[in-house]
Amino acid sequence: MNEFVYAQPVKIWFGEGKFEALGAVLDELGLQRCVIACGRHFAPAARALMETEPRLAAVYGEVEQNPQLSGAIETAKLARAFDADAVIGVGGGSSLDTAKFAAAIARGDGDPLAYYRGELPLPSDPLAVIAVPTTAGTGSEVTQVAVISHGDEKRSINQPAFMPKAAIVDPLLMLSVPPRTTMNTGLDAMAHALEGYWNINHQPICDIMAVEAVRLILGNLETAFRDGENREARANMALASTIAGLAFSQPRTAGCHAASYPLSEHYHLPHGEACAFTLDHFVRLNADARLEELCRRVGLSGTAELADRIAAYKQMAGLRTRLADLGDHVDIDVLARESAAHVLMSFNPVPMDAAAMRAFFEQLR
Ligand code: NAD
């Protein structure tokens, strides 16, 4: 067995209604003043919460999909204005990542764009982050990654200080996720599990998490998609998403995520849909004895069935599956070159250069 390191510092509070324990989490961490970063769907509830929890000082409620740097800057300004000691991200990965980046830049006097582009080291002593996911997808609550966009530029910024101090995973917050977002985000979680597992840096603890996450997703994603009020399916997907986050938190992701970046940057696909776009094709590409073993352990006959199941999920939700679905002027050379150049591609078990990625995308015309 190879050597490995496994570290996971986030205290996870999981369960239906756990968001009501926010006050207890703030007590435990000794936090006095917090700002919330969230999207529009949660902003009214966040403002209402300020009435009953005096430690909530302000809300930035404008986080968008593929969140912009400007949102993190505004959140950081609020944090400074209110002398906050924590940023609480409530929402999908977009809100969680905004909270992480805001918590870091609130502690520095440098140009936010220079921090973003890595021209200045991010402050290593950020404000505390509490992550409250409301989608079952990104696993951002247990990762040291913040994915932030600036215009069409989308960057995955990785630093240990981004790790939240606590995650509150409450499946009841996910009952309102619309079907298509349920499918996008569920397939993002599937991609995390598979990419942690087939990653060249895979390791045994994360492998176990990956198998369990895939098992839970196969057993619950369709029900959560078709019947959003189904609490058992939502709870199992919430669990799967956090476990899948743990599965990729150490090895990181690989080719499918590398390809998702240009797909989101140039064709504005939501992150989960951008991952789903190539996921079944990467399953076929990366098929080997280890992946066959995972399939057997989750009750599938093999990698072909896994790829077919993923393709069926995409069809069920009407997700885009062909390059022609992205518009009339898709530049396959740009997609191939930028996917191949992305650092995450170097973790794919089958090496893929620009020519190989071009051939890969040709199948998707
Ligand atoms: P998202 O946060 O962009 O949310 C998608 C949409 O769903 C938004 O319109 C949001 O307002 C809405 N929404 C969220 N929760 C809802 C709820 N409970 N009810 C109704 N509507 C709700 O989507 P996401 O897929 O969760 O996050 C994607 C972002 O996370 C991307 O930027 C991606 O790159 C990033 N990401 C980060 C990590 C990480 O480790 N940091 C991992 C994977 C992805």
mmCIF file of C-alpha atoms and ligand atoms in Angstrom:
data_model
loop_
_atom_site.group_PDB
_atom_site.id
_atom_site.type_symbol
_atom_site.label_atom_id
_atom_site.label_comp_id
_atom_site.label_asym_id
_atom_site.label_seq_id
_atom_site.Cartn_x
_atom_site.Cartn_y
_atom_site.Cartn_z
ATOM 1 C CA MET A 1 0.000 0.000 0.000
ATOM 2 C CA ASN A 2 1.210 3.514 -0.817
ATOM 3 C CA GLU A 3 1.891 6.031 1.928
ATOM 4 C CA PHE A 4 -0.793 8.641 2.485
ATOM 5 C CA VAL A 5 -1.811 11.555 4.667
ATOM 6 C CA TYR A 6 -5.412 12.113 5.712
ATOM 7 C CA ALA A 7 -6.393 15.270 7.608
ATOM 8 C CA GLN A 8 -9.892 16.579 8.148
ATOM 9 C CA PRO A 9 -10.302 19.468 10.598
ATOM 10 C CA VAL A 10 -13.952 20.428 9.987
ATOM 11 C CA LYS A 11 -16.443 19.632 12.739
ATOM 12 C CA ILE A 12 -19.550 18.401 10.934
ATOM 13 C CA TRP A 13 -22.975 18.864 12.488
ATOM 14 C CA PHE A 14 -25.314 16.669 10.437
ATOM 15 C CA GLY A 15 -29.055 16.104 10.683
ATOM 16 C CA GLU A 16 -32.553 17.331 9.963
ATOM 17 C CA GLY A 17 -33.125 20.635 11.769
ATOM 18 C CA LYS A 18 -29.435 21.040 12.710
ATOM 19 C CA PHE A 19 -29.378 24.588 11.362
ATOM 20 C CA GLU A 20 -31.317 25.481 14.495
ATOM 21 C CA ALA A 21 -28.109 24.656 16.384
ATOM 22 C CA LEU A 22 -26.328 27.630 14.782
ATOM 23 C CA GLY A 23 -26.325 29.466 18.122
ATOM 24 C CA ALA A 24 -24.691 26.479 19.828
ATOM 25 C CA VAL A 25 -22.039 26.345 17.089
ATOM 26 C CA LEU A 26 -21.301 30.062 17.562
ATOM 27 C CA ASP A 27 -21.094 29.491 21.348
ATOM 28 C CA GLU A 28 -18.702 26.591 20.923
ATOM 29 C CA LEU A 29 -16.421 28.587 18.632
ATOM 30 C CA GLY A 30 -16.658 31.698 20.813
ATOM 31 C CA LEU A 31 -17.855 33.827 17.879
ATOM 32 C CA GLN A 32 -19.403 37.224 18.645
ATOM 33 C CA ARG A 33 -20.248 38.885 15.321
ATOM 34 C CA CYS A 34 -20.913 37.234 11.987
ATOM 35 C CA VAL A 35 -21.913 38.199 8.485
ATOM 36 C CA ILE A 36 -23.823 35.853 6.207
ATOM 37 C CA ALA A 37 -23.070 35.312 2.513
ATOM 38 C CA CYS A 38 -25.969 33.731 0.642
ATOM 39 C CA GLY A 39 -27.916 33.770 -2.597
ATOM 40 C CA ARG A 40 -31.268 35.382 -3.191
ATOM 41 C CA HIS A 41 -33.245 32.267 -2.296
ATOM 42 C CA PHE A 42 -31.997 32.372 1.309
ATOM 43 C CA ALA A 43 -31.554 36.153 1.817
ATOM 44 C CA PRO A 44 -35.027 36.828 3.305
ATOM 45 C CA ALA A 45 -34.634 33.954 5.776
ATOM 46 C CA ALA A 46 -31.142 35.192 6.692
ATOM 47 C CA ARG A 47 -32.474 38.688 7.398
ATOM 48 C CA ALA A 48 -35.296 37.200 9.486
ATOM 49 C CA LEU A 49 -32.728 35.224 11.468
ATOM 50 C CA MET A 50 -31.001 38.462 12.462
ATOM 51 C CA GLU A 51 -34.071 39.291 14.544
ATOM 52 C CA THR A 52 -33.522 36.294 16.814
ATOM 53 C CA GLU A 53 -29.732 35.856 16.737
ATOM 54 C CA PRO A 54 -28.041 39.110 17.754
ATOM 55 C CA ARG A 55 -24.610 37.857 16.722
ATOM 56 C CA LEU A 56 -25.670 38.031 13.064
ATOM 57 C CA ALA A 57 -24.589 41.539 12.066
ATOM 58 C CA ALA A 58 -25.225 41.732 8.312
ATOM 59 C CA VAL A 59 -26.229 39.779 5.218
ATOM 60 C CA TYR A 60 -24.718 39.841 1.740
ATOM 61 C CA GLY A 61 -27.577 38.216 -0.171
ATOM 62 C CA GLU A 62 -26.561 38.541 -3.817
ATOM 63 C CA VAL A 63 -24.323 35.519 -4.417
ATOM 64 C CA GLU A 64 -24.833 34.186 -7.960
ATOM 65 C CA GLN A 65 -23.976 30.891 -9.660
ATOM 66 C CA ASN A 66 -20.281 30.681 -10.605
ATOM 67 C CA PRO A 67 -19.814 33.414 -7.970
ATOM 68 C CA GLN A 68 -17.971 36.580 -8.843
ATOM 69 C CA LEU A 69 -15.029 38.052 -6.968
ATOM 70 C CA SER A 70 -17.101 41.227 -6.508
ATOM 71 C CA GLY A 71 -19.487 39.325 -4.190
ATOM 72 C CA ALA A 72 -16.619 38.219 -1.971
ATOM 73 C CA ILE A 73 -15.295 41.792 -1.914
ATOM 74 C CA GLU A 74 -18.702 43.128 -0.813
ATOM 75 C CA THR A 75 -18.979 40.426 1.866
ATOM 76 C CA ALA A 76 -15.472 41.244 3.125
ATOM 77 C CA LYS A 77 -16.394 44.955 3.285
ATOM 78 C CA LEU A 78 -19.390 44.105 5.469
ATOM 79 C CA ALA A 79 -17.219 41.894 7.668
ATOM 80 C CA ARG A 80 -14.789 44.750 8.205
ATOM 81 C CA ALA A 81 -17.501 47.349 8.708
ATOM 82 C CA PHE A 82 -19.073 45.247 11.445
ATOM 83 C CA ASP A 83 -15.736 44.058 12.867
ATOM 84 C CA ALA A 84 -16.937 40.480 12.336
ATOM 85 C CA ASP A 85 -15.031 37.458 13.543
ATOM 86 C CA ALA A 86 -16.759 35.015 11.183
ATOM 87 C CA VAL A 87 -18.425 34.659 7.802
ATOM 88 C CA ILE A 88 -21.273 32.168 7.501
ATOM 89 C CA GLY A 89 -21.867 30.835 4.003
ATOM 90 C CA VAL A 90 -25.428 29.560 3.554
ATOM 91 C CA GLY A 91 -26.322 28.179 0.147
ATOM 92 C CA GLY A 92 -24.832 26.113 -2.614
ATOM 93 C CA GLY A 93 -21.129 25.953 -3.275
ATOM 94 C CA SER A 94 -21.274 29.481 -4.680
ATOM 95 C CA SER A 95 -22.207 30.938 -1.278
ATOM 96 C CA LEU A 96 -19.812 28.711 0.656
ATOM 97 C CA ASP A 97 -16.893 29.671 -1.594
ATOM 98 C CA THR A 98 -17.806 33.361 -1.416
ATOM 99 C CA ALA A 99 -17.717 33.092 2.388
ATOM 100 C CA LYS A 100 -14.299 31.390 2.317
ATOM 101 C CA PHE A 101 -12.698 33.933 0.020
ATOM 102 C CA ALA A 102 -14.320 36.885 1.819
ATOM 103 C CA ALA A 103 -13.115 35.589 5.195
ATOM 104 C CA ALA A 104 -9.554 35.567 3.882
ATOM 105 C CA ILE A 105 -9.459 38.927 2.103
ATOM 106 C CA ALA A 106 -11.223 40.652 5.008
ATOM 107 C CA ARG A 107 -7.966 40.142 6.904
ATOM 108 C CA GLY A 108 -5.676 41.699 4.260
ATOM 109 C CA ASP A 109 -5.040 45.203 2.893
ATOM 110 C CA GLY A 110 -3.909 43.991 -0.525
ATOM 111 C CA ASP A 111 -5.703 44.318 -3.854
ATOM 112 C CA PRO A 112 -8.393 41.557 -3.952
ATOM 113 C CA LEU A 113 -7.610 40.895 -7.618
ATOM 114 C CA ALA A 114 -3.945 40.321 -6.749
ATOM 115 C CA TYR A 115 -4.995 37.819 -4.052
ATOM 116 C CA TYR A 116 -7.324 36.190 -6.570
ATOM 117 C CA ARG A 117 -4.656 35.814 -9.221
ATOM 118 C CA GLY A 118 -2.083 34.530 -6.734
ATOM 119 C CA GLU A 119 0.123 37.611 -7.159
ATOM 120 C CA LEU A 120 -0.169 38.254 -3.412
ATOM 121 C CA PRO A 121 -0.281 35.489 -0.771
ATOM 122 C CA LEU A 122 -3.703 35.323 0.845
ATOM 123 C CA PRO A 123 -3.764 36.194 4.558
ATOM 124 C CA SER A 124 -3.154 32.937 6.414
ATOM 125 C CA ASP A 125 -5.308 33.900 9.446
ATOM 126 C CA PRO A 126 -8.769 34.397 7.912
ATOM 127 C CA LEU A 127 -11.957 35.039 9.822
ATOM 128 C CA ALA A 128 -13.704 31.837 10.882
ATOM 129 C CA VAL A 129 -15.957 30.272 8.253
ATOM 130 C CA ILE A 130 -19.109 28.327 9.023
ATOM 131 C CA ALA A 131 -20.414 26.443 5.990
ATOM 132 C CA VAL A 132 -24.107 25.616 5.691
ATOM 133 C CA PRO A 133 -24.748 23.843 2.371
ATOM 134 C CA THR A 134 -28.262 24.031 0.933
ATOM 135 C CA THR A 135 -27.498 21.901 -2.153
ATOM 136 C CA ALA A 136 -26.276 18.295 -2.138
ATOM 137 C CA GLY A 137 -23.374 18.658 -4.481
ATOM 138 C CA THR A 138 -20.150 20.511 -3.943
ATOM 139 C CA GLY A 139 -18.874 19.222 -0.599
ATOM 140 C CA SER A 140 -17.291 22.668 -0.224
ATOM 141 C CA GLU A 141 -18.127 22.485 3.500
ATOM 142 C CA VAL A 142 -15.239 20.033 3.978
ATOM 143 C CA THR A 143 -12.697 21.270 1.422
ATOM 144 C CA GLN A 144 -9.943 23.854 1.370
ATOM 145 C CA VAL A 145 -11.020 25.041 -2.074
ATOM 146 C CA ALA A 146 -12.812 28.237 -3.103
ATOM 147 C CA VAL A 147 -13.920 28.489 -6.728
ATOM 148 C CA ILE A 148 -14.380 32.131 -7.687
ATOM 149 C CA SER A 149 -14.917 33.856 -11.031
ATOM 150 C CA HIS A 150 -13.845 37.277 -12.245
ATOM 151 C CA GLY A 151 -15.711 38.014 -15.445
ATOM 152 C CA ASP A 152 -15.288 34.876 -17.553
ATOM 153 C CA GLU A 153 -12.141 33.817 -15.703
ATOM 154 C CA LYS A 154 -12.879 31.017 -13.214
ATOM 155 C CA ARG A 155 -10.264 29.929 -10.691
ATOM 156 C CA SER A 156 -10.088 27.168 -8.142
ATOM 157 C CA ILE A 157 -8.036 28.529 -5.259
ATOM 158 C CA ASN A 158 -6.706 25.987 -2.842
ATOM 159 C CA GLN A 159 -5.368 26.822 0.575
ATOM 160 C CA PRO A 160 -5.555 25.164 3.994
ATOM 161 C CA ALA A 161 -6.836 28.346 5.657
ATOM 162 C CA PHE A 162 -10.064 28.065 3.607
ATOM 163 C CA MET A 163 -11.163 25.068 5.671
ATOM 164 C CA PRO A 164 -14.374 25.969 7.509
ATOM 165 C CA LYS A 165 -14.317 25.788 11.304
ATOM 166 C CA ALA A 166 -17.688 24.039 11.234
ATOM 167 C CA ALA A 167 -20.160 22.640 8.737
ATOM 168 C CA ILE A 168 -23.856 22.429 9.477
ATOM 169 C CA VAL A 169 -25.400 19.940 7.050
ATOM 170 C CA ASP A 170 -29.181 20.109 7.405
ATOM 171 C CA PRO A 171 -31.089 18.169 4.730
ATOM 172 C CA LEU A 172 -34.275 20.140 5.469
ATOM 173 C CA LEU A 173 -32.593 23.181 3.883
ATOM 174 C CA MET A 174 -32.364 21.188 0.639
ATOM 175 C CA LEU A 175 -36.042 20.299 0.192
ATOM 176 C CA SER A 176 -36.594 23.430 -1.923
ATOM 177 C CA VAL A 177 -33.838 22.757 -4.484
ATOM 178 C CA PRO A 178 -35.504 22.619 -7.946
ATOM 179 C CA PRO A 179 -35.306 19.302 -9.861
ATOM 180 C CA ARG A 180 -32.754 20.375 -12.463
ATOM 181 C CA THR A 181 -30.405 21.831 -9.811
ATOM 182 C CA THR A 182 -30.929 18.659 -7.763
ATOM 183 C CA MET A 183 -29.662 16.645 -10.733
ATOM 184 C CA ASN A 184 -26.768 19.010 -11.580
ATOM 185 C CA THR A 185 -25.535 19.095 -8.031
ATOM 186 C CA GLY A 186 -26.091 15.367 -7.454
ATOM 187 C CA LEU A 187 -23.947 14.570 -10.484
ATOM 188 C CA ASP A 188 -21.302 16.993 -9.195
ATOM 189 C CA ALA A 189 -21.193 14.888 -6.013
ATOM 190 C CA MET A 190 -20.931 11.744 -8.174
ATOM 191 C CA ALA A 191 -18.026 13.347 -10.047
ATOM 192 C CA HIS A 192 -16.273 14.171 -6.754
ATOM 193 C CA ALA A 193 -16.537 10.599 -5.542
ATOM 194 C CA LEU A 194 -15.343 9.110 -8.841
ATOM 195 C CA GLU A 195 -12.564 11.635 -9.392
ATOM 196 C CA GLY A 196 -11.238 11.181 -5.850
ATOM 197 C CA TYR A 197 -11.293 7.430 -6.476
ATOM 198 C CA TRP A 198 -9.645 7.303 -9.914
ATOM 199 C CA ASN A 199 -7.279 10.171 -9.117
ATOM 200 C CA ILE A 200 -3.588 9.325 -9.427
ATOM 201 C CA ASN A 201 -3.323 10.523 -5.782
ATOM 202 C CA HIS A 202 -6.100 8.225 -4.563
ATOM 203 C CA GLN A 203 -5.739 6.813 -1.081
ATOM 204 C CA PRO A 204 -7.552 4.183 0.995
ATOM 205 C CA ILE A 205 -9.624 6.348 3.367
ATOM 206 C CA CYS A 206 -10.916 8.508 0.536
ATOM 207 C CA ASP A 207 -11.560 5.388 -1.580
ATOM 208 C CA ILE A 208 -13.920 4.041 1.092
ATOM 209 C CA MET A 209 -15.751 7.379 1.192
ATOM 210 C CA ALA A 210 -16.003 7.396 -2.606
ATOM 211 C CA VAL A 211 -17.593 3.942 -2.795
ATOM 212 C CA GLU A 212 -20.162 4.835 -0.128
ATOM 213 C CA ALA A 213 -20.974 8.166 -1.787
ATOM 214 C CA VAL A 214 -21.543 6.490 -5.184
ATOM 215 C CA ARG A 215 -23.751 3.855 -3.511
ATOM 216 C CA LEU A 216 -25.879 6.535 -1.817
ATOM 217 C CA ILE A 217 -26.180 8.626 -4.986
ATOM 218 C CA LEU A 218 -27.242 5.660 -7.138
ATOM 219 C CA GLY A 219 -29.865 4.793 -4.522
ATOM 220 C CA ASN A 220 -31.293 8.281 -3.959
ATOM 221 C CA LEU A 221 -30.607 10.802 -6.731
ATOM 222 C CA GLU A 222 -33.545 9.861 -8.936
ATOM 223 C CA THR A 223 -35.992 10.000 -6.005
ATOM 224 C CA ALA A 224 -34.653 13.394 -4.867
ATOM 225 C CA PHE A 225 -35.003 14.633 -8.455
ATOM 226 C CA ARG A 226 -38.562 13.346 -8.964
ATOM 227 C CA ASP A 227 -39.860 13.961 -5.442
ATOM 228 C CA GLY A 228 -37.995 16.887 -3.872
ATOM 229 C CA GLU A 229 -39.994 16.637 -0.648
ATOM 230 C CA ASN A 230 -38.791 13.085 -0.007
ATOM 231 C CA ARG A 231 -36.875 13.592 3.220
ATOM 232 C CA GLU A 232 -35.124 10.239 3.198
ATOM 233 C CA ALA A 233 -33.728 10.794 -0.303
ATOM 234 C CA ARG A 234 -32.710 14.370 0.536
ATOM 235 C CA ALA A 235 -30.961 13.222 3.728
ATOM 236 C CA ASN A 236 -29.122 10.463 1.889
ATOM 237 C CA MET A 237 -28.051 12.892 -0.840
ATOM 238 C CA ALA A 238 -26.887 15.419 1.789
ATOM 239 C CA LEU A 239 -24.813 12.679 3.388
ATOM 240 C CA ALA A 240 -23.500 11.521 0.008
ATOM 241 C CA SER A 241 -22.456 15.036 -0.911
ATOM 242 C CA THR A 242 -20.477 15.603 2.284
ATOM 243 C CA ILE A 243 -18.900 12.141 2.072
ATOM 244 C CA ALA A 244 -18.001 12.766 -1.592
ATOM 245 C CA GLY A 245 -16.440 16.053 -0.470
ATOM 246 C CA LEU A 246 -14.290 14.093 1.973
ATOM 247 C CA ALA A 247 -13.449 11.629 -0.837
ATOM 248 C CA PHE A 248 -11.879 14.319 -3.007
ATOM 249 C CA SER A 249 -10.676 16.639 -0.231
ATOM 250 C CA GLN A 250 -7.209 15.008 -0.237
ATOM 251 C CA PRO A 251 -6.593 13.646 -3.761
ATOM 252 C CA ARG A 252 -8.508 16.547 -5.450
ATOM 253 C CA THR A 253 -10.410 15.953 -8.690
ATOM 254 C CA ALA A 254 -9.227 15.058 -12.210
ATOM 255 C CA GLY A 255 -10.086 15.216 -15.923
ATOM 256 C CA CYS A 256 -13.839 15.710 -15.702
ATOM 257 C CA HIS A 257 -13.421 18.731 -13.426
ATOM 258 C CA ALA A 258 -10.561 20.060 -15.561
ATOM 259 C CA ALA A 259 -12.903 20.025 -18.573
ATOM 260 C CA SER A 260 -15.690 21.677 -16.566
ATOM 261 C CA TYR A 261 -13.713 24.925 -16.266
ATOM 262 C CA PRO A 262 -13.699 25.973 -19.951
ATOM 263 C CA LEU A 263 -17.265 24.646 -20.314
ATOM 264 C CA SER A 264 -18.416 27.022 -17.541
ATOM 265 C CA GLU A 265 -16.148 29.897 -18.579
ATOM 266 C CA HIS A 266 -17.087 29.988 -22.273
ATOM 267 C CA TYR A 267 -20.575 28.455 -22.349
ATOM 268 C CA HIS A 268 -21.783 29.380 -18.848
ATOM 269 C CA LEU A 269 -22.900 25.928 -17.805
ATOM 270 C CA PRO A 270 -23.663 25.653 -14.074
ATOM 271 C CA HIS A 271 -20.817 23.775 -12.409
ATOM 272 C CA GLY A 272 -22.670 20.484 -11.876
ATOM 273 C CA GLU A 273 -23.949 20.397 -15.449
ATOM 274 C CA ALA A 274 -20.452 21.183 -16.732
ATOM 275 C CA CYS A 275 -19.095 18.167 -14.810
ATOM 276 C CA ALA A 276 -21.989 15.957 -15.897
ATOM 277 C CA PHE A 277 -21.345 16.928 -19.529
ATOM 278 C CA THR A 278 -18.241 14.718 -19.696
ATOM 279 C CA LEU A 279 -18.631 12.463 -16.640
ATOM 280 C CA ASP A 280 -20.030 9.349 -18.356
ATOM 281 C CA HIS A 281 -17.369 9.716 -21.068
ATOM 282 C CA PHE A 282 -14.603 9.917 -18.454
ATOM 283 C CA VAL A 283 -16.057 6.798 -16.800
ATOM 284 C CA ARG A 284 -15.567 4.954 -20.110
ATOM 285 C CA LEU A 285 -12.121 6.493 -20.633
ATOM 286 C CA ASN A 286 -10.861 5.804 -17.099
ATOM 287 C CA ALA A 287 -12.369 2.297 -16.867
ATOM 288 C CA ASP A 288 -9.891 -0.107 -15.302
ATOM 289 C CA ALA A 289 -9.861 -2.918 -12.772
ATOM 290 C CA ARG A 290 -10.152 -0.556 -9.787
ATOM 291 C CA LEU A 291 -13.211 1.154 -11.245
ATOM 292 C CA GLU A 292 -14.723 -2.252 -12.041
ATOM 293 C CA GLU A 293 -14.206 -3.127 -8.380
ATOM 294 C CA LEU A 294 -16.035 0.046 -7.256
ATOM 295 C CA CYS A 295 -18.919 -0.842 -9.596
ATOM 296 C CA ARG A 296 -19.189 -4.342 -8.161
ATOM 297 C CA ARG A 297 -19.163 -2.947 -4.616
ATOM 298 C CA VAL A 298 -22.124 -0.660 -5.370
ATOM 299 C CA GLY A 299 -24.123 -3.429 -7.044
ATOM 300 C CA LEU A 300 -23.479 -2.597 -10.704
ATOM 301 C CA SER A 301 -22.319 -5.082 -13.316
ATOM 302 C CA GLY A 302 -19.390 -2.883 -14.349
ATOM 303 C CA THR A 303 -18.187 0.463 -15.668
ATOM 304 C CA ALA A 304 -20.427 0.328 -18.763
ATOM 305 C CA GLU A 305 -23.495 0.200 -16.514
ATOM 306 C CA LEU A 306 -22.157 3.087 -14.395
ATOM 307 C CA ALA A 307 -21.633 5.231 -17.515
ATOM 308 C CA ASP A 308 -25.108 4.304 -18.790
ATOM 309 C CA ARG A 309 -26.681 5.250 -15.453
ATOM 310 C CA ILE A 310 -25.005 8.671 -15.556
ATOM 311 C CA ALA A 311 -26.118 9.220 -19.169
ATOM 312 C CA ALA A 312 -29.678 8.280 -18.145
ATOM 313 C CA TYR A 313 -29.649 10.822 -15.287
ATOM 314 C CA LYS A 314 -28.591 13.526 -17.726
ATOM 315 C CA GLN A 315 -31.361 12.623 -20.130
ATOM 316 C CA MET A 316 -33.940 12.458 -17.307
ATOM 317 C CA ALA A 317 -33.222 16.089 -16.343
ATOM 318 C CA GLY A 318 -32.749 17.393 -19.883
ATOM 319 C CA LEU A 319 -29.126 18.364 -19.265
ATOM 320 C CA ARG A 320 -27.005 19.335 -22.243
ATOM 321 C CA THR A 321 -25.006 16.411 -23.577
ATOM 322 C CA ARG A 322 -23.612 17.401 -27.016
ATOM 323 C CA LEU A 323 -21.391 20.284 -28.105
ATOM 324 C CA ALA A 324 -24.183 21.328 -30.479
ATOM 325 C CA ASP A 325 -26.338 22.003 -27.376
ATOM 326 C CA LEU A 326 -23.886 24.721 -26.316
ATOM 327 C CA GLY A 327 -24.433 27.002 -29.300
ATOM 328 C CA ASP A 328 -23.436 27.458 -32.925
ATOM 329 C CA HIS A 329 -19.853 28.543 -32.388
ATOM 330 C CA VAL A 330 -18.295 26.037 -30.027
ATOM 331 C CA ASP A 331 -14.524 26.191 -30.316
ATOM 332 C CA ILE A 332 -13.373 22.622 -29.826
ATOM 333 C CA ASP A 333 -9.679 23.599 -29.974
ATOM 334 C CA VAL A 334 -10.083 26.050 -27.093
ATOM 335 C CA LEU A 335 -12.002 23.461 -25.043
ATOM 336 C CA ALA A 336 -9.352 20.832 -25.721
ATOM 337 C CA ARG A 337 -6.382 23.101 -25.062
ATOM 338 C CA GLU A 338 -7.737 24.649 -21.858
ATOM 339 C CA SER A 339 -8.965 21.323 -20.431
ATOM 340 C CA ALA A 340 -5.617 19.675 -21.083
ATOM 341 C CA ALA A 341 -3.684 22.603 -19.568
ATOM 342 C CA HIS A 342 -5.724 22.652 -16.338
ATOM 343 C CA VAL A 343 -3.774 21.412 -13.321
ATOM 344 C CA LEU A 344 -6.532 18.937 -12.416
ATOM 345 C CA MET A 345 -6.003 17.127 -15.738
ATOM 346 C CA SER A 346 -2.567 16.086 -14.474
ATOM 347 C CA PHE A 347 -4.342 13.972 -11.814
ATOM 348 C CA ASN A 348 -6.356 11.959 -14.369
ATOM 349 C CA PRO A 349 -5.325 8.293 -14.495
ATOM 350 C CA VAL A 350 -5.240 8.344 -18.307
ATOM 351 C CA PRO A 351 -2.889 11.131 -19.411
ATOM 352 C CA MET A 352 -4.719 13.528 -21.722
ATOM 353 C CA ASP A 353 -2.923 16.165 -23.781
ATOM 354 C CA ALA A 354 -4.616 18.701 -26.045
ATOM 355 C CA ALA A 355 -4.715 16.288 -29.009
ATOM 356 C CA ALA A 356 -6.266 13.554 -26.873
ATOM 357 C CA MET A 357 -8.824 15.978 -25.457
ATOM 358 C CA ARG A 358 -9.644 17.132 -28.975
ATOM 359 C CA ALA A 359 -10.432 13.539 -29.949
ATOM 360 C CA PHE A 360 -12.424 13.177 -26.710
ATOM 361 C CA PHE A 361 -14.577 16.242 -27.494
ATOM 362 C CA GLU A 362 -14.981 15.126 -31.126
ATOM 363 C CA GLN A 363 -17.111 12.227 -29.823
ATOM 364 C CA LEU A 364 -19.410 14.806 -28.211
ATOM 365 C CA ARG A 365 -20.208 16.785 -31.358
HETATM 366 P P1 NAD B 1 -24.937 27.203 -6.575
HETATM 367 O O1 NAD B 1 -24.432 27.515 -5.234
HETATM 368 O O2 NAD B 1 -24.448 28.047 -7.697
HETATM 369 O O3 NAD B 1 -26.522 27.218 -6.525
HETATM 370 C C1 NAD B 1 -27.264 26.887 -7.691
HETATM 371 C C2 NAD B 1 -28.616 27.584 -7.657
HETATM 372 O O4 NAD B 1 -29.441 26.969 -6.699
HETATM 373 C C3 NAD B 1 -28.552 29.052 -7.271
HETATM 374 O O5 NAD B 1 -29.449 29.784 -8.066
HETATM 375 C C4 NAD B 1 -28.973 29.039 -5.814
HETATM 376 O O6 NAD B 1 -29.539 30.281 -5.416
HETATM 377 C C5 NAD B 1 -29.984 27.921 -5.813
HETATM 378 N N1 NAD B 1 -30.169 27.254 -4.527
HETATM 379 C C6 NAD B 1 -29.216 26.813 -3.685
HETATM 380 N N2 NAD B 1 -29.780 26.180 -2.636
HETATM 381 C C7 NAD B 1 -31.115 26.228 -2.836
HETATM 382 C C8 NAD B 1 -32.225 25.746 -2.091
HETATM 383 N N3 NAD B 1 -32.063 25.064 -0.955
HETATM 384 N N4 NAD B 1 -33.459 25.976 -2.581
HETATM 385 C C9 NAD B 1 -33.641 26.644 -3.759
HETATM 386 N N5 NAD B 1 -32.637 27.117 -4.495
HETATM 387 C C10 NAD B 1 -31.378 26.903 -4.034
HETATM 388 O O7 NAD B 1 -24.692 25.703 -6.998
HETATM 389 P P2 NAD B 1 -23.730 24.571 -6.432
HETATM 390 O O8 NAD B 1 -23.680 23.552 -7.484
HETATM 391 O O9 NAD B 1 -24.093 24.175 -5.063
HETATM 392 O O10 NAD B 1 -22.302 25.287 -6.353
HETATM 393 C C11 NAD B 1 -21.545 25.480 -7.517
HETATM 394 C C12 NAD B 1 -20.301 26.295 -7.223
HETATM 395 O O11 NAD B 1 -19.476 25.602 -6.279
HETATM 396 C C13 NAD B 1 -19.460 26.466 -8.490
HETATM 397 O O12 NAD B 1 -18.882 27.749 -8.519
HETATM 398 C C14 NAD B 1 -18.407 25.397 -8.329
HETATM 399 O O13 NAD B 1 -17.247 25.671 -9.072
HETATM 400 C C15 NAD B 1 -18.172 25.420 -6.844
HETATM 401 N N6 NAD B 1 -17.586 24.201 -6.270
HETATM 402 C C16 NAD B 1 -16.775 24.342 -5.190
HETATM 403 C C17 NAD B 1 -16.184 23.248 -4.593
HETATM 404 C C18 NAD B 1 -15.281 23.427 -3.417
HETATM 405 O O14 NAD B 1 -14.712 22.472 -2.910
HETATM 406 N N7 NAD B 1 -15.124 24.630 -2.927
HETATM 407 C C19 NAD B 1 -16.448 21.972 -5.075
HETATM 408 C C20 NAD B 1 -17.294 21.844 -6.182
HETATM 409 C C21 NAD B 1 -17.866 22.960 -6.760
#
